[in-house]
Amino acid sequence: MADNSLKVSELARFARNLENFSKTSPEEAMYHRFHGILESQIVTLQCCGVITSQGAVKLHEQMVEVIRAKRGTTQQPQ
C-alpha cells in the first residue's frame, strides 16, 4: 500500500475533481471529460496500490451519487 500522505493527497484530488464534475451538466463536454478523468483516476489509484478494490467501489459509488443527482435535475417530467 502507498504511504499515507500520498493516499491523502490523491483522495483530495479525486474529491476536487468530483466537485468540479458535480458542477457540470450532462449536455456539456466537460461533464464527459470529468467523467473519464474520474474513471481513470480510480483505476490508476487502485493499480498503484493507493486504494484497495473496496476503496475503488466507494469512489465509484460517490460518482454514481453525483450522476443520479444530475439525472434527477435534468430529466423533464413526462
CSV table of C-alpha atoms in Angstrom, one decimal:
chain,number,residue,atom,x,y,z
A,1,MET,CA,0.0,0.0,0.0
A,2,ALA,CA,1.2,3.5,-0.8
A,3,ASP,CA,2.3,5.9,2.0
A,4,ASN,CA,-0.5,7.7,3.9
A,5,SER,CA,0.4,11.2,2.6
A,6,LEU,CA,0.2,10.1,-1.0
A,7,LYS,CA,-3.2,8.5,-0.3
A,8,VAL,CA,-4.5,11.6,1.4
A,9,SER,CA,-3.3,13.9,-1.4
A,10,GLU,CA,-4.7,11.7,-4.2
A,11,LEU,CA,-8.1,11.3,-2.5
A,12,ALA,CA,-8.2,15.0,-2.0
A,13,ARG,CA,-7.5,15.4,-5.7
A,14,PHE,CA,-10.3,13.0,-6.5
A,15,ALA,CA,-12.6,15.0,-4.3
A,16,ARG,CA,-11.8,18.2,-6.1
A,17,ASN,CA,-12.4,16.5,-9.5
A,18,LEU,CA,-15.7,15.1,-8.2
A,19,GLU,CA,-16.7,18.5,-7.0
A,20,ASN,CA,-15.9,20.0,-10.5
A,21,PHE,CA,-17.8,17.1,-12.1
A,22,SER,CA,-20.8,17.9,-10.0
A,23,LYS,CA,-20.8,21.5,-11.3
A,24,THR,CA,-21.2,20.4,-14.9
A,25,SER,CA,-24.2,19.5,-16.9
A,26,PRO,CA,-24.6,16.2,-18.9
A,27,GLU,CA,-25.0,18.4,-22.0
A,28,GLU,CA,-21.5,19.9,-21.6
A,29,ALA,CA,-18.4,18.4,-23.0
A,30,MET,CA,-16.6,19.0,-19.6
A,31,TYR,CA,-19.1,16.7,-17.9
A,32,HIS,CA,-18.0,13.8,-20.1
A,33,ARG,CA,-14.3,14.8,-19.8
A,34,PHE,CA,-14.6,14.8,-15.9
A,35,HIS,CA,-16.4,11.5,-16.0
A,36,GLY,CA,-13.5,10.0,-17.9
A,37,ILE,CA,-10.9,11.7,-15.6
A,38,LEU,CA,-12.6,10.3,-12.5
A,39,GLU,CA,-12.9,6.8,-14.0
A,40,SER,CA,-9.2,6.7,-15.0
A,41,GLN,CA,-8.2,8.2,-11.7
A,42,ILE,CA,-9.9,5.4,-9.8
A,43,VAL,CA,-8.2,2.7,-11.9
A,44,THR,CA,-4.8,4.4,-11.5
A,45,LEU,CA,-5.2,4.7,-7.7
A,46,GLN,CA,-6.1,1.0,-7.5
A,47,CYS,CA,-3.3,-0.2,-9.8
A,48,CYS,CA,-0.7,1.9,-7.9
A,49,GLY,CA,-1.9,0.4,-4.6
A,50,VAL,CA,-3.1,3.8,-3.2
A,51,ILE,CA,-6.6,2.3,-2.7
A,52,THR,CA,-8.0,-1.3,-2.5
A,53,SER,CA,-10.7,-2.7,-4.6
A,54,GLN,CA,-13.1,-1.8,-1.8
A,55,GLY,CA,-11.8,1.8,-1.9
A,56,ALA,CA,-12.4,1.8,-5.7
A,57,VAL,CA,-16.0,0.7,-5.2
A,58,LYS,CA,-16.6,3.5,-2.7
A,59,LEU,CA,-15.2,6.1,-5.1
A,60,HIS,CA,-17.4,4.7,-7.9
A,61,GLU,CA,-20.4,5.0,-5.5
A,62,GLN,CA,-19.6,8.6,-4.9
A,63,MET,CA,-19.5,9.2,-8.7
A,64,VAL,CA,-22.9,7.4,-9.1
A,65,GLU,CA,-24.5,9.6,-6.5
A,66,VAL,CA,-23.4,12.7,-8.5
A,67,ILE,CA,-24.6,11.1,-11.8
A,68,ARG,CA,-28.0,10.2,-10.2
A,69,ALA,CA,-28.4,13.7,-8.8
A,70,LYS,CA,-27.7,15.1,-12.3
A,71,ARG,CA,-30.2,12.8,-14.0
A,72,GLY,CA,-32.8,13.8,-11.4
A,73,THR,CA,-32.3,17.5,-12.1
A,74,THR,CA,-32.1,17.3,-15.8
A,75,GLN,CA,-34.9,14.9,-16.6
A,76,GLN,CA,-38.2,16.5,-17.7
A,77,PRO,CA,-41.5,15.3,-16.4
A,78,GLN,CA,-43.4,13.2,-18.9
